[in-house]
Coordinates of N, CA and C and ligand atoms in Angstrom, one line a residue:
X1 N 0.8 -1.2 0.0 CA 0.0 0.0 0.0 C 0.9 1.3 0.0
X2 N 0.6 2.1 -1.2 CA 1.4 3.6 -1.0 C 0.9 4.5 0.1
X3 N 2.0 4.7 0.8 CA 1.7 6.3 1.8 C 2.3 7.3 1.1
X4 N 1.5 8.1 1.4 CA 1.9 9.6 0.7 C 2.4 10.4 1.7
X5 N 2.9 11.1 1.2 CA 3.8 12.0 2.0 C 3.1 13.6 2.0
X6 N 3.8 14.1 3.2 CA 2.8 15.5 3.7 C 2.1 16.4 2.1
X7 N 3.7 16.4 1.6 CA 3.7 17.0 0.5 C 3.2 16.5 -0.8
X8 N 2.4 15.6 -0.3 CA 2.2 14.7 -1.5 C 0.2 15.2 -1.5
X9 N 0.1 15.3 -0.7 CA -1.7 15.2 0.3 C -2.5 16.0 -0.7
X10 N -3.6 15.7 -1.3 CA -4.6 16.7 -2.0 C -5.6 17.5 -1.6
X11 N -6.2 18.2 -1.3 CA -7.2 18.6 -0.6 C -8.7 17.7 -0.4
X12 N -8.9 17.4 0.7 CA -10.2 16.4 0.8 C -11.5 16.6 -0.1
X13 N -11.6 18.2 -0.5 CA -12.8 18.7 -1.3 C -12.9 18.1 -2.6
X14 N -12.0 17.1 -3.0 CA -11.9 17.7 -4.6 C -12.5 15.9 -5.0
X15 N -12.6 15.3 -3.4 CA -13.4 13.7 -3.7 C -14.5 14.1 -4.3
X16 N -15.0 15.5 -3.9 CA -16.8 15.2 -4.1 C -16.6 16.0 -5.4
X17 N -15.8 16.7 -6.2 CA -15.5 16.8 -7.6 C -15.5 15.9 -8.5
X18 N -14.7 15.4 -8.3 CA -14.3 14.0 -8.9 C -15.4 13.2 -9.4
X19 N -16.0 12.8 -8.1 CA -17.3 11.9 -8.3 C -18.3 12.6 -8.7
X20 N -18.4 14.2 -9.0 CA -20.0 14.4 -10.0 C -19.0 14.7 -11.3
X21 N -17.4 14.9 -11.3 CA -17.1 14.7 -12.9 C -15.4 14.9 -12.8
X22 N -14.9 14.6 -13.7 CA -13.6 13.9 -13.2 C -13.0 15.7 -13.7
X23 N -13.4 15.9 -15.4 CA -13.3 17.2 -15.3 C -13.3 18.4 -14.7
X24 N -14.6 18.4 -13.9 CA -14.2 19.8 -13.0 C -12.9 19.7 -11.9
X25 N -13.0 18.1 -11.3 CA -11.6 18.2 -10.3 C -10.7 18.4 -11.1
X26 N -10.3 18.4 -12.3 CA -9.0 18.8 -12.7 C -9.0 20.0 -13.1
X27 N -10.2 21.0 -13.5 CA -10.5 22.2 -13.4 C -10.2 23.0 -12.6
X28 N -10.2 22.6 -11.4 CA -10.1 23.1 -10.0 C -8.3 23.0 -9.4
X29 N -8.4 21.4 -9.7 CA -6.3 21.0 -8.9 C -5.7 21.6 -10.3
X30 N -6.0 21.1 -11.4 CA -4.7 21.0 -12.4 C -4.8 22.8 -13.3
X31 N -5.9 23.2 -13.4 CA -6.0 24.5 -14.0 C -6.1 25.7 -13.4
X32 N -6.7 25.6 -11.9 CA -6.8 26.2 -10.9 C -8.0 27.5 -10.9
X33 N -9.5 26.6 -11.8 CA -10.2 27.8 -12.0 C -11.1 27.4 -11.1
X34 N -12.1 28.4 -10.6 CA -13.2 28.2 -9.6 C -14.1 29.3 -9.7
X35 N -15.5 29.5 -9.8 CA -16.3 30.4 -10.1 C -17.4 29.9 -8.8
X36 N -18.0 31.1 -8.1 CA -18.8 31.0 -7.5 C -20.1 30.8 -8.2
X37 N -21.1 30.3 -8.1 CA -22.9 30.3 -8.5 C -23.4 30.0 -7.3
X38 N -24.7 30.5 -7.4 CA -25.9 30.4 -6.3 C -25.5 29.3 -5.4
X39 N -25.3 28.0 -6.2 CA -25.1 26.5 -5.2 C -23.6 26.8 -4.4
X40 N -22.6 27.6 -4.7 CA -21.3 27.0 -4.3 C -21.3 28.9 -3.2
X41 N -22.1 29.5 -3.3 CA -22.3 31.2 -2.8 C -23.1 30.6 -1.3
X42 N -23.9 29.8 -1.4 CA -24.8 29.7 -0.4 C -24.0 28.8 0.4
X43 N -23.6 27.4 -0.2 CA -22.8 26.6 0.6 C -21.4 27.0 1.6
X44 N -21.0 28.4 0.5 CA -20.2 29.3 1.4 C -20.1 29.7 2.6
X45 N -21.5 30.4 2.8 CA -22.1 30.5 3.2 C -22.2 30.2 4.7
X46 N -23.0 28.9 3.9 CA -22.8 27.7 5.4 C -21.6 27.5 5.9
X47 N -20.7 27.6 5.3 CA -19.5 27.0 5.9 C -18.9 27.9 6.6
X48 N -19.1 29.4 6.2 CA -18.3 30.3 6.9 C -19.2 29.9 8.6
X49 N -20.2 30.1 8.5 CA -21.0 30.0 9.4 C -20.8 28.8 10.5
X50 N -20.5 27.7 9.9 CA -19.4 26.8 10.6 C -18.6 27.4 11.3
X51 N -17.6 27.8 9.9 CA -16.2 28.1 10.4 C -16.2 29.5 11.6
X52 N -16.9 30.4 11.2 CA -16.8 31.3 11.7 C -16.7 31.6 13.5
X53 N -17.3 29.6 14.1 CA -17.6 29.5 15.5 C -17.0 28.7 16.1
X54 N -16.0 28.9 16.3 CA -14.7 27.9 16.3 C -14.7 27.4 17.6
X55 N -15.8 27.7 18.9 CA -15.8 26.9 19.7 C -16.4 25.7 19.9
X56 N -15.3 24.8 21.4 CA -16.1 23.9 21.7 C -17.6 23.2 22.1
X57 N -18.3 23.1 22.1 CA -19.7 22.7 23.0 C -19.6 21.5 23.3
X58 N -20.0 21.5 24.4 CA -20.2 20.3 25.6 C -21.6 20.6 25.8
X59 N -22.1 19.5 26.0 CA -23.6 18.9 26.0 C -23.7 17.7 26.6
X60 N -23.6 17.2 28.2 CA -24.1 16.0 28.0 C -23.2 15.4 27.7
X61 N -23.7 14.5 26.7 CA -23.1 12.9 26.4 C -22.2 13.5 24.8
X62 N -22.3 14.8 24.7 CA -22.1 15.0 23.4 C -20.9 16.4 23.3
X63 N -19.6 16.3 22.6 CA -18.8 17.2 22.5 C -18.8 17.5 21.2
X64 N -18.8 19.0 20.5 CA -18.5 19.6 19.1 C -17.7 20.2 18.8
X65 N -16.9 19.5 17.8 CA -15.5 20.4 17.7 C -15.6 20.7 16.1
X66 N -15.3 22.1 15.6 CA -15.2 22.7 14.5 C -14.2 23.1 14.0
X67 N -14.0 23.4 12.6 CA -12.7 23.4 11.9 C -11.5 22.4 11.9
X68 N -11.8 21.0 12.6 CA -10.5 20.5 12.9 C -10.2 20.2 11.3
X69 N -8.8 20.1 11.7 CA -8.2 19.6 10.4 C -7.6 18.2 10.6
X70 N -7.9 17.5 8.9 CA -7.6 16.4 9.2 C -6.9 16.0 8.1
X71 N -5.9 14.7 8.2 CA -5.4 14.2 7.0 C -5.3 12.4 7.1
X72 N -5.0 11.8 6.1 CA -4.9 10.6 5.9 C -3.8 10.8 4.6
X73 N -2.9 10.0 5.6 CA -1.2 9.5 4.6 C -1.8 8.1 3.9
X74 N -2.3 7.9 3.9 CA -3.0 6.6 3.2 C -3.6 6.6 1.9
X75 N -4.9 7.9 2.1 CA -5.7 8.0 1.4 C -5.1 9.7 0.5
X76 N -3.7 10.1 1.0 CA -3.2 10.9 0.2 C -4.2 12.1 0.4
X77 N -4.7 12.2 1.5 CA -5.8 13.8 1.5 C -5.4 14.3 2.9
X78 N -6.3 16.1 2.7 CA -5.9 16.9 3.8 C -7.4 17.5 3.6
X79 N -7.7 18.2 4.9 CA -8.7 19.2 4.8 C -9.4 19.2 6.2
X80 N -10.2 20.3 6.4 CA -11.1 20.7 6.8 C -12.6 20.4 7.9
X81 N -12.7 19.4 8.6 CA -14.0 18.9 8.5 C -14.4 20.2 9.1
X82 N -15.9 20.3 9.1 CA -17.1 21.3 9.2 C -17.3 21.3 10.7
X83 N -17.8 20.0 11.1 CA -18.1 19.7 12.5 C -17.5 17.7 12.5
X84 N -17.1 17.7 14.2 CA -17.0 16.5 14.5 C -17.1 16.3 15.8
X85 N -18.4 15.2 15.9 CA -19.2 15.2 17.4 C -18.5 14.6 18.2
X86 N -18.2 14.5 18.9 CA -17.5 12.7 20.0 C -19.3 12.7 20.9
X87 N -19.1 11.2 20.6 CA -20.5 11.1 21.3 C -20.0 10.1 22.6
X88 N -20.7 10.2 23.9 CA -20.3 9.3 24.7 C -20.6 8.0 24.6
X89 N -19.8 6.7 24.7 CA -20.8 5.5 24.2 C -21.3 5.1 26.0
X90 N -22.4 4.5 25.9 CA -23.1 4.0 27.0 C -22.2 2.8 27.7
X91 N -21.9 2.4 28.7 CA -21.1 1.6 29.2 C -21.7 -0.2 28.4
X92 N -22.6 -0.1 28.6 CA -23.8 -1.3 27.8 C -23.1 -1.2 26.4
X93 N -22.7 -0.4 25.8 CA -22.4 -0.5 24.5 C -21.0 -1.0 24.1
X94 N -19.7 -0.8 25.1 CA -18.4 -0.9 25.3 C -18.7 -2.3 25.9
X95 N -18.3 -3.7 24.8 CA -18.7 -5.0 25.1 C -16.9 -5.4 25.2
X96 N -16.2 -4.6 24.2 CA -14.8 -4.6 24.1 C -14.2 -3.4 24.1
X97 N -13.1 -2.9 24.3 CA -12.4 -2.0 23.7 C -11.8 -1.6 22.7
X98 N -11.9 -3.2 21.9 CA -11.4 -2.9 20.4 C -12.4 -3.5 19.4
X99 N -12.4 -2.9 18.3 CA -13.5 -3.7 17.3 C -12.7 -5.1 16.7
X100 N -13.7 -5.9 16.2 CA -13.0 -7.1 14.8 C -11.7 -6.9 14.2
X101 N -11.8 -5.3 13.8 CA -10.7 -4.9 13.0 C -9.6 -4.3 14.1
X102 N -9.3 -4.5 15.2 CA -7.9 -3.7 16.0 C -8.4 -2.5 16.3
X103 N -9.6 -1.7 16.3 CA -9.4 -0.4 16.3 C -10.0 -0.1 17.6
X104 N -9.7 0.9 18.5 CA -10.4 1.5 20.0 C -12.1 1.8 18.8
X105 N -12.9 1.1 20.7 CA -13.7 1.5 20.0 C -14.4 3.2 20.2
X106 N -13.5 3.5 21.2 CA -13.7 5.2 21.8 C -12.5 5.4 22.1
X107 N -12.8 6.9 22.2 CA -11.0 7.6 22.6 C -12.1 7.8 24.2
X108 N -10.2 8.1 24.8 CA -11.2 9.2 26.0 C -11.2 10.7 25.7
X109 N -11.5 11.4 26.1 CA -11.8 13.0 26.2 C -11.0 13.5 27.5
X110 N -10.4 14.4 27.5 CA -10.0 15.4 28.6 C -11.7 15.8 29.4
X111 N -11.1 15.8 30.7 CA -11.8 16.1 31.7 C -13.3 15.0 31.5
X112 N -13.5 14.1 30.8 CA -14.9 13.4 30.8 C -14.8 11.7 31.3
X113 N -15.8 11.5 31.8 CA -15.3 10.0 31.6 C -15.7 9.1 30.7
X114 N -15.4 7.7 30.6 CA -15.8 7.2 29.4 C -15.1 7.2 28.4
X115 N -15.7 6.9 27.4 CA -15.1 6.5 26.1 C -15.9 7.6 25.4
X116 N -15.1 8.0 24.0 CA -15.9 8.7 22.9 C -15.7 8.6 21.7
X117 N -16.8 8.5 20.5 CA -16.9 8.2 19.4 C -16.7 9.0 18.3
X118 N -16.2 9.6 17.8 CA -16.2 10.4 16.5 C -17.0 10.3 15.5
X119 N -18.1 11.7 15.3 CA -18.8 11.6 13.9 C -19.1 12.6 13.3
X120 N -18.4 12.4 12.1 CA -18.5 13.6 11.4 C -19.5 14.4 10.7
X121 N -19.6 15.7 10.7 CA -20.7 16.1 10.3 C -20.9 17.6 9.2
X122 N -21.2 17.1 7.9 CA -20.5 17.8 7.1 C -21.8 18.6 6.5
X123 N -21.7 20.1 6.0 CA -22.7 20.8 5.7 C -23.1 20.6 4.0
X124 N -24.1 20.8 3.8 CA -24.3 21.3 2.6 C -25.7 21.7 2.1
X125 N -25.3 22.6 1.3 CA -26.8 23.4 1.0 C -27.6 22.5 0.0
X126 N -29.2 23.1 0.0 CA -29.7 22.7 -0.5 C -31.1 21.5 0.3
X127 N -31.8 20.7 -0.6 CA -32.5 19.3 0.1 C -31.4 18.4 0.2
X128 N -32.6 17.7 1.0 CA -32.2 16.0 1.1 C -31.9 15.9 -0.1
X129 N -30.8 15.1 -0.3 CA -30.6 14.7 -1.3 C -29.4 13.4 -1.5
X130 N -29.3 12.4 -2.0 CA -28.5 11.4 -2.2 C -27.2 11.9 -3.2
X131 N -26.3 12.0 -3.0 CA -24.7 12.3 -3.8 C -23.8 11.2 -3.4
X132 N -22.9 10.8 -4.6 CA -22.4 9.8 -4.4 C -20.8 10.4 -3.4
X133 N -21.0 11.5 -4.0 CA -19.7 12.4 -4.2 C -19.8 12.9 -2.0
X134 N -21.0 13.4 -2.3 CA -21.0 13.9 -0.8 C -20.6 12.8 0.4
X135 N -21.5 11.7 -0.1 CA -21.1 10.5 0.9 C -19.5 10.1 0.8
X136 N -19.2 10.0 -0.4 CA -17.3 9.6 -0.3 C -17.2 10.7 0.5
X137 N -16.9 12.0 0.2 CA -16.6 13.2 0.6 C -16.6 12.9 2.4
X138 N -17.4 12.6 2.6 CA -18.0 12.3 4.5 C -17.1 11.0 4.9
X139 N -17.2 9.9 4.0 CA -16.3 9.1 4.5 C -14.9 9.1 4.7
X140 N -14.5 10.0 3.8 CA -12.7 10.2 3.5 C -12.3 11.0 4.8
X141 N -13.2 12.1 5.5 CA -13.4 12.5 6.6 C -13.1 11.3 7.8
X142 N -13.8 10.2 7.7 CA -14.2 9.1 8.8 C -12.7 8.3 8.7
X143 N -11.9 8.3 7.7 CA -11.1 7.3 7.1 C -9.6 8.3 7.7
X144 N -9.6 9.3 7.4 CA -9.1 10.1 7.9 C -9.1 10.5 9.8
X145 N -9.8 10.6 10.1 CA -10.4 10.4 11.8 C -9.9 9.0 12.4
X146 N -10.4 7.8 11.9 CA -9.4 6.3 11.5 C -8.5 6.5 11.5
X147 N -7.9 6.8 10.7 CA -6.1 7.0 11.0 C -5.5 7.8 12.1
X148 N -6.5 9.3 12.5 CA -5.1 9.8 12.7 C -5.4 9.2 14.4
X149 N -6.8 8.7 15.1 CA -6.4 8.7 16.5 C -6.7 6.6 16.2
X150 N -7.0 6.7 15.6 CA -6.8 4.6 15.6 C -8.2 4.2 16.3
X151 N -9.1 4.7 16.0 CA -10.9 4.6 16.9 C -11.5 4.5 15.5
X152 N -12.4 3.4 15.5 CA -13.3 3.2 14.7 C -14.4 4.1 15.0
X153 N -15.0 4.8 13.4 CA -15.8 6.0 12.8 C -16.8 5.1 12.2
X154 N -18.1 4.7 12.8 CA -19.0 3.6 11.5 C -19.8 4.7 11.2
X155 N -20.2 5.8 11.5 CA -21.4 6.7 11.0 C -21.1 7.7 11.1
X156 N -21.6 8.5 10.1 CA -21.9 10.6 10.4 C -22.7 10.7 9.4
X157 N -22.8 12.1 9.4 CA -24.2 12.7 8.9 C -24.1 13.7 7.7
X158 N -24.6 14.1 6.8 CA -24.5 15.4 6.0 C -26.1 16.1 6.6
X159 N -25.3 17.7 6.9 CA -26.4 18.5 7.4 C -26.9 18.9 6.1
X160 N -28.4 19.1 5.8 CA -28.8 20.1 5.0 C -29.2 21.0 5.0
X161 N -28.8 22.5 4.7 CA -29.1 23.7 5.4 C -30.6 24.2 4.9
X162 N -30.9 23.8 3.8 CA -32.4 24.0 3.6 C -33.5 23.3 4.6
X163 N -33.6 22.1 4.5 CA -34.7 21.8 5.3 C -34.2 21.7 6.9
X164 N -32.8 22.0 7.1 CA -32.3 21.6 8.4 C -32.2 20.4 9.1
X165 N -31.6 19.4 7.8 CA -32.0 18.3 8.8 C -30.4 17.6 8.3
X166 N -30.6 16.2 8.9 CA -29.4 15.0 8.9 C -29.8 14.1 7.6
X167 N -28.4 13.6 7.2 CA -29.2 12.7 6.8 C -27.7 11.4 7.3
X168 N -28.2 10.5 7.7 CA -27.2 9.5 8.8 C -26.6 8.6 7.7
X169 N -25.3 8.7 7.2 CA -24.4 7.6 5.9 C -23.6 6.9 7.2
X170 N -23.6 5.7 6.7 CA -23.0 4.7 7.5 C -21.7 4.5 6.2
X171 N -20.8 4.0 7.5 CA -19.9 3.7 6.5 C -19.6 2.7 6.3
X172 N -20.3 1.7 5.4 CA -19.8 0.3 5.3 C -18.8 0.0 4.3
X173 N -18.5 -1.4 3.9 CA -17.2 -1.9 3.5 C -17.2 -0.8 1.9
X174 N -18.4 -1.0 1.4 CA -19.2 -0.6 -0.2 C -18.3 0.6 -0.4
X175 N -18.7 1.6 0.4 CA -18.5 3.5 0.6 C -17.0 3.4 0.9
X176 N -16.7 2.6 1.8 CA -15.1 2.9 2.1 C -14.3 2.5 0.7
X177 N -14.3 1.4 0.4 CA -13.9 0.9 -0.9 C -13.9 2.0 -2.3
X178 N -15.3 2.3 -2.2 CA -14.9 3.6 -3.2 C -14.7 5.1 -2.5
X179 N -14.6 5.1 -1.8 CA -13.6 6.5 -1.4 C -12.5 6.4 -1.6
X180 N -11.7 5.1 -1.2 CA -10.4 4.9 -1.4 C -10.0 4.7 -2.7
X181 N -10.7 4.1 -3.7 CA -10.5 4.2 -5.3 C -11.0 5.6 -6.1
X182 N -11.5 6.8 -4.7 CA -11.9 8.1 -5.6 C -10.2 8.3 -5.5
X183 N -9.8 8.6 -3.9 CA -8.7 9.0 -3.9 C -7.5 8.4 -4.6
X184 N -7.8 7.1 -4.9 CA -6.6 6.6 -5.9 C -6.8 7.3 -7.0
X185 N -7.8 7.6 -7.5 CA -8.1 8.2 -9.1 C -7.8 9.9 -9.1
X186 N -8.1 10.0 -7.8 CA -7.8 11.6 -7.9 C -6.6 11.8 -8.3
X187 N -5.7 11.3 -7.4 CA -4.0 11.6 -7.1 C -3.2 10.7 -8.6
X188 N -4.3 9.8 -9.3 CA -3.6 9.9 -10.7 C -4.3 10.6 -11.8
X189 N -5.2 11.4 -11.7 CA -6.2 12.4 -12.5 C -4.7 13.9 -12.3
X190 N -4.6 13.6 -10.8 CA -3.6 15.4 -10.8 C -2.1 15.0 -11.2
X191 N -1.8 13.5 -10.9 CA -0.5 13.2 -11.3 C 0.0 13.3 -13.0
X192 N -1.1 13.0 -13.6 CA -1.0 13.4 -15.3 C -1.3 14.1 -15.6
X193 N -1.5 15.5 -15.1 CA -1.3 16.7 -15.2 C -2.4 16.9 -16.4
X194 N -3.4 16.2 -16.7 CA -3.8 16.0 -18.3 C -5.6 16.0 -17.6
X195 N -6.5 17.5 -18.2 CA -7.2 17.6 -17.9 C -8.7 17.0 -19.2
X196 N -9.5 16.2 -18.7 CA -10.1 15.0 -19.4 C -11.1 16.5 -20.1
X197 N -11.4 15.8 -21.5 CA -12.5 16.2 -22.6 C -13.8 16.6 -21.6
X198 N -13.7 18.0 -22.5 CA -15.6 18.1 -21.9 C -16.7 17.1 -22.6
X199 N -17.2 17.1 -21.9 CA -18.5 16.5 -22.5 C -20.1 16.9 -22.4
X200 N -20.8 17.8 -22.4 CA -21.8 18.0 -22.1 C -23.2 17.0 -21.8
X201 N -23.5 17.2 -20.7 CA -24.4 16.0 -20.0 C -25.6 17.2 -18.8
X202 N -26.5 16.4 -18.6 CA -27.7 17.3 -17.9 C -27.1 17.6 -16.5
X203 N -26.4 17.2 -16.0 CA -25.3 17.8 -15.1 C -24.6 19.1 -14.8
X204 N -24.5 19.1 -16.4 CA -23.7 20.5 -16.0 C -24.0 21.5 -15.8
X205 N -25.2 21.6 -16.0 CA -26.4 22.6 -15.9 C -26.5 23.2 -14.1
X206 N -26.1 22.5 -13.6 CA -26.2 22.9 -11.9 C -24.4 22.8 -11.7
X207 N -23.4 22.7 -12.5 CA -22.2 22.6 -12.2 C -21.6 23.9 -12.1
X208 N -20.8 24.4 -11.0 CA -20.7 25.7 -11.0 C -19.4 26.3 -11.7
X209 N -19.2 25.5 -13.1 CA -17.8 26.0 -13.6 C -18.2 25.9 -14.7
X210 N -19.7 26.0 -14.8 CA -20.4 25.9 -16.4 C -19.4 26.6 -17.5
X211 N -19.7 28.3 -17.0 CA -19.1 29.1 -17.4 C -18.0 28.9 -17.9
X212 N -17.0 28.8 -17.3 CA -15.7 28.5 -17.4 C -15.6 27.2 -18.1
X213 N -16.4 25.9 -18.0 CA -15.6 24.9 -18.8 C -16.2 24.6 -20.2
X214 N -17.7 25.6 -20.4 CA -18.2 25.5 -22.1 C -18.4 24.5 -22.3
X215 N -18.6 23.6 -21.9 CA -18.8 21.8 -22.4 C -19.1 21.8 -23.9
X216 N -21.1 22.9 -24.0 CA -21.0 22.6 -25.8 C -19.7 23.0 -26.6
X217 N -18.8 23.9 -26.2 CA -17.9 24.6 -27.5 C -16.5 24.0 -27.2
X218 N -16.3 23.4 -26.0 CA -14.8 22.8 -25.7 C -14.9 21.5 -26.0
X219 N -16.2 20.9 -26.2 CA -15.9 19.7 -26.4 C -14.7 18.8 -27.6
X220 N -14.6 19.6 -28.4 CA -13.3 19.1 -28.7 C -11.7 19.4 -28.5
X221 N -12.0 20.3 -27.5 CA -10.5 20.5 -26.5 C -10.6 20.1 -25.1
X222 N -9.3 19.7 -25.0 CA -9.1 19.0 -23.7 C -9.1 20.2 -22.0
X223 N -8.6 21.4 -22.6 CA -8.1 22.3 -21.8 C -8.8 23.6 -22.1
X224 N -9.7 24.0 -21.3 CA -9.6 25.8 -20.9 C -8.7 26.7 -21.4
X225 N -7.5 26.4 -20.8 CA -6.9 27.6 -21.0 C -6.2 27.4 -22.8
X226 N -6.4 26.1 -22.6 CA -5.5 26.0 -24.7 C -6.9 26.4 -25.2
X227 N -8.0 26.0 -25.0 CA -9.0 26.3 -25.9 C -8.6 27.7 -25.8
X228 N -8.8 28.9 -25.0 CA -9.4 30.0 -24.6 C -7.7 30.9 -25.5
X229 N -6.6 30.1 -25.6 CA -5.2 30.7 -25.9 C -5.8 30.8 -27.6
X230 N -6.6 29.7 -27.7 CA -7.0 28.9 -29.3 C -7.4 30.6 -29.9
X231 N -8.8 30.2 -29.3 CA -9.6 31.7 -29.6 C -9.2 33.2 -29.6
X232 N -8.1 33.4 -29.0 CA -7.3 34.6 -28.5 C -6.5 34.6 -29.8
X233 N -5.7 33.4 -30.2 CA -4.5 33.3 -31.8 C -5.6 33.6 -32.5
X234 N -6.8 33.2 -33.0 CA -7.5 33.4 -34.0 C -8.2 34.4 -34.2
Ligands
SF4_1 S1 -19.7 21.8 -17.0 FE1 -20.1 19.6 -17.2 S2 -18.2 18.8 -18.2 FE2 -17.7 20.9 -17.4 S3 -16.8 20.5 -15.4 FE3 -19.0 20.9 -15.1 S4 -19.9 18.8 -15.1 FE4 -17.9 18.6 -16.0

């Protein structure tokens, strides 16, 4: 198995690129364009609003921690999570201290007693809604949390800021398997430096790099900036 090196690490955002189109992650890592629209202005938004409350809360059985940053040398990523709960597990629940797989099944917490669980909790605008991209995106989070304190992550949530609610992704073998083959594909999508054909599809219509990547008129260029050099010589 390759570990990657600090300097090697991608940003964790760019799983949930990837998975609604392989093109815009390389629009974003390999070209370095980004345009705000309604969807990516609001989600802003939310996040600042995250970000912007960078304290702890204690609650009970329940601690929130914001902004942490996280990485995985495994999975070659770095970033950001939104929110990450530690939930206290019930003593009834702690049958062992390690799972099947070797992993604690709680950390402890400063000042608390007990054991605690990690679950991450990641915003996004909009409805309920199923993304394949969002759920990797949440997992690579949990896979990441897995590595860096060695505690098994089975579940977290994507907030939706529209209706305000959860929606609960478990992470089973299925999700973890392809998170880890997004992040293999990612880190050889940026390693070939070589940004994939547009293609126009009902997708792109809500894609917020519409603008910028032309799908009908670039479709027979690989690259933005050669197409856009193209039109400039002519
Ligand atoms: S507009 Fe379409 S082809 Fe272009 S990056 Fe977005 S989804 Fe991909």
């Amino acid at each position: 198995m390759k570990i990657f090196t600090e300097e090697e690490l991608l940003p964790l955002s760019l799983i949930q690129h990837l998975l609604f189109c392989q093109r815009r992650a390389a629009l974003v890592e390999i070209e370095g364009l980004w345009e705000d629209n309604l969807f990516t202005v609001e989600g802003t938004h939310l996040h600042q609003k995250v970000d912007d409350d960078l304290s702890l809360e204690s609650r009970g059985d329940l601690r929130v921690t914001r902004g942490l940053m996280l990485h995985s040398f495994e999975l070659g990523l770095s970033g950001k999570a939104d929110v990450v709960e530690f939930h206290r597990l019930s003593e009834a629940a702690v049958v062992s201290s390690l799972t099947p797989e070797g992993k604690a099944v709680g950390i402890p917490v400063a000042g608390a007693r007990g054991v605690w669980r990690p679950y991450p909790v990641d915003y996004k605008r909009g409805r309920l809604r199923y993304e394949e991209g969002f759920e990797a995106q949440l997992c690579a989070q949990a896979l990441c949390l897995e590595e860096m304190l060695g505690v098994a992550v089975p579940e977290g949530a994507i907030y939706y800021g529209k209706p305000r609610r959860r929606l609960v992704v478990m992470f089973d073998d299925h999700l973890r398997t392809n998170t880890r083959d997004a992040a293999r594909r990612l880190h050889e999508l940026v390693g070939s430096g070589k940004t994939p054909q547009a293609r126009y599809e009902k997708k792109c219509d809500s894609c917020s790099l519409l603008s910028l990547c032309m799908p009908k008129v670039t479709g027979s260029t690989k690259s933005v900036s050669k197409y856009l050099s193209r039109v400039l010589a002519d």
